[in-house]
Amino acid sequence: MTKGPREPVFHLLLLLLYVRPACLSGQHRHPTRYFGHIAENSPTGTPVDGVLIPLEAGVCSGAELDGNLYGNYPSDFRIVYDSGHREQRGNLFLVSAKPLDREIIAMYELTLELPPMCQRRAAVVQVEVSDRNDNIPQFTSGNKTVEADELAPRGTVLARFDAKDGDADRNGRTTFYASPESSLLHVVPQTGQVRLVGSLLGVSQLTLRLYVKDCGDVALVGEPVFLWVNVRGSSRARRRPRALSEGLTYTVTVSDHNRVGDLVFTVPDQKFEQRWFEVMSEADSPVQIERDSGRLYLARSLLEPAEVVVKIQNLRVMHEQLK
Ligand SMILES: *[C@@H]1O[C@H](CO)[C@@H](O)[C@H](O)[C@H]1NC(C)=O
């Protein structure tokens, strides 16, 4: 909000205007205050509600009115003279000189100073531009793709969306929702967080369409955005298609949080007659495997997660192949 003229300067101006002795009798110390409002984006010429400034009887009809308005952006308004009924005093009121935008100026403070024959006291007029729900809320980000582990626990926040709306108060308050709703993902209305509320086991991808709306009496809804959740197999269960008939391979993701010597994985036992486990590309492998048990230990520390391929060799199959 901007301030109007400072009072001392203002009174000095009044004194300079009112030096004629004939006028001094009618002069008051303080200006009369008015408070009005106008809805934003009203067409040019819309009267400011609540402002009717009485004039001294009759004598003002010929006076030049515009140009006597001061303050912040007085040219956004025009002064209109209303002669009133016969034998009544005339009034002044303000009309807009253009459609006003609350998002640019929400409050005007204007001072109307007319010659003393028209007006006993100056008038200070505050005009509030009231909000109209004319801004559609918008997401601040576009579509998103995130990855999630299939073992991610319920409650995990997978993504978060934000939005902006230029309106004031309820007209500018935003809430989020998904449509259609998802049984696995919940959108927190106030925060735009997307939480996991079910199990991702067996799911490969999820798509969620999110909307944002404001809380105006007639809510405005913005353009939707999409969230795609790619579900990763957990390091414990990812299975590659059977590459060779003689065995199975497992791809194991080894986290960089492990310490050297930690047991990082146990290859599931496939109930083969005779089998042993080995790590493929063993030369620079960060893990060692126990050939008989399938236990995988970290052999050197990792700076980032690494993938290793473990193979189960099945003796029986190999014998068959040799036949
Ligand atoms: C988001 O994805 C939808 C569906 O694929 C697409 O129609 C839309 O243009 C995308 N929005 C942006 C901002 O890329």
Short mmCIF file of N, CA, C and O in Angstrom, two decimals, residues 7 12 32 34 55 89 146 185 188 191 199 216 292 302 304 307 321:
data_model
loop_
_atom_site.label_atom_id
_atom_site.label_comp_id
_atom_site.label_asym_id
_atom_site.label_seq_id
_atom_site.Cartn_x
_atom_site.Cartn_y
_atom_site.Cartn_z
N GLU A 7 0.76 14.55 6.37
CA GLU A 7 -0.20 15.52 6.93
C GLU A 7 0.34 16.96 7.05
O GLU A 7 -0.36 17.87 6.66
N LEU A 12 -0.15 22.62 5.21
CA LEU A 12 0.48 23.82 4.69
C LEU A 12 -0.21 24.21 3.38
O LEU A 12 -0.56 25.37 3.15
N THR A 32 -11.82 15.55 5.39
CA THR A 32 -12.83 14.50 5.55
C THR A 32 -12.31 13.24 4.87
O THR A 32 -11.74 13.32 3.78
N TYR A 34 -12.85 9.48 3.25
CA TYR A 34 -13.83 8.59 2.61
C TYR A 34 -13.14 7.26 2.31
O TYR A 34 -11.94 7.22 2.04
N LEU A 55 -20.70 19.15 -1.82
CA LEU A 55 -20.10 20.44 -2.16
C LEU A 55 -20.87 21.56 -1.48
O LEU A 55 -22.00 21.38 -1.04
N ARG A 89 -27.59 20.48 -2.35
CA ARG A 89 -26.20 20.70 -2.71
C ARG A 89 -25.77 19.63 -3.72
O ARG A 89 -26.28 18.52 -3.72
N VAL A 146 9.28 -39.70 -12.12
CA VAL A 146 10.12 -40.07 -10.97
C VAL A 146 10.28 -41.59 -10.95
O VAL A 146 9.51 -42.32 -11.57
N LEU A 185 -1.71 -43.75 -5.17
CA LEU A 185 -1.08 -42.44 -4.95
C LEU A 185 -2.11 -41.47 -4.40
O LEU A 185 -3.23 -41.39 -4.93
N VAL A 188 -1.83 -34.76 -1.50
CA VAL A 188 -2.18 -33.97 -0.31
C VAL A 188 -2.69 -32.61 -0.81
O VAL A 188 -1.95 -31.88 -1.45
N THR A 191 -0.62 -29.30 0.20
CA THR A 191 0.82 -29.17 -0.07
C THR A 191 1.22 -29.59 -1.47
O THR A 191 2.33 -29.30 -1.90
N SER A 199 1.04 -50.73 -2.19
CA SER A 199 2.26 -51.45 -2.53
C SER A 199 2.53 -51.38 -4.03
O SER A 199 1.62 -51.51 -4.85
N GLY A 216 -11.93 -19.86 -4.72
CA GLY A 216 -12.93 -18.83 -4.96
C GLY A 216 -14.34 -19.43 -4.95
O GLY A 216 -14.50 -20.65 -5.05
N ASP A 292 29.30 -71.90 -2.84
CA ASP A 292 28.28 -72.90 -2.49
C ASP A 292 26.98 -72.33 -1.94
O ASP A 292 25.91 -72.89 -2.14
N LEU A 302 32.41 -48.74 -2.27
CA LEU A 302 31.84 -48.17 -3.50
C LEU A 302 31.57 -46.69 -3.31
O LEU A 302 31.16 -46.25 -2.25
N GLU A 304 29.53 -45.23 -5.61
CA GLU A 304 28.15 -45.15 -6.07
C GLU A 304 27.61 -46.57 -6.20
O GLU A 304 28.39 -47.52 -6.25
N GLU A 307 26.03 -52.40 -10.15
CA GLU A 307 25.26 -53.59 -10.52
C GLU A 307 26.22 -54.74 -10.77
O GLU A 307 27.24 -54.57 -11.45
N GLN A 321 23.72 -81.10 -21.33
CA GLN A 321 24.20 -80.46 -22.56
C GLN A 321 25.40 -81.20 -23.12
O GLN A 321 25.62 -81.18 -24.34
#
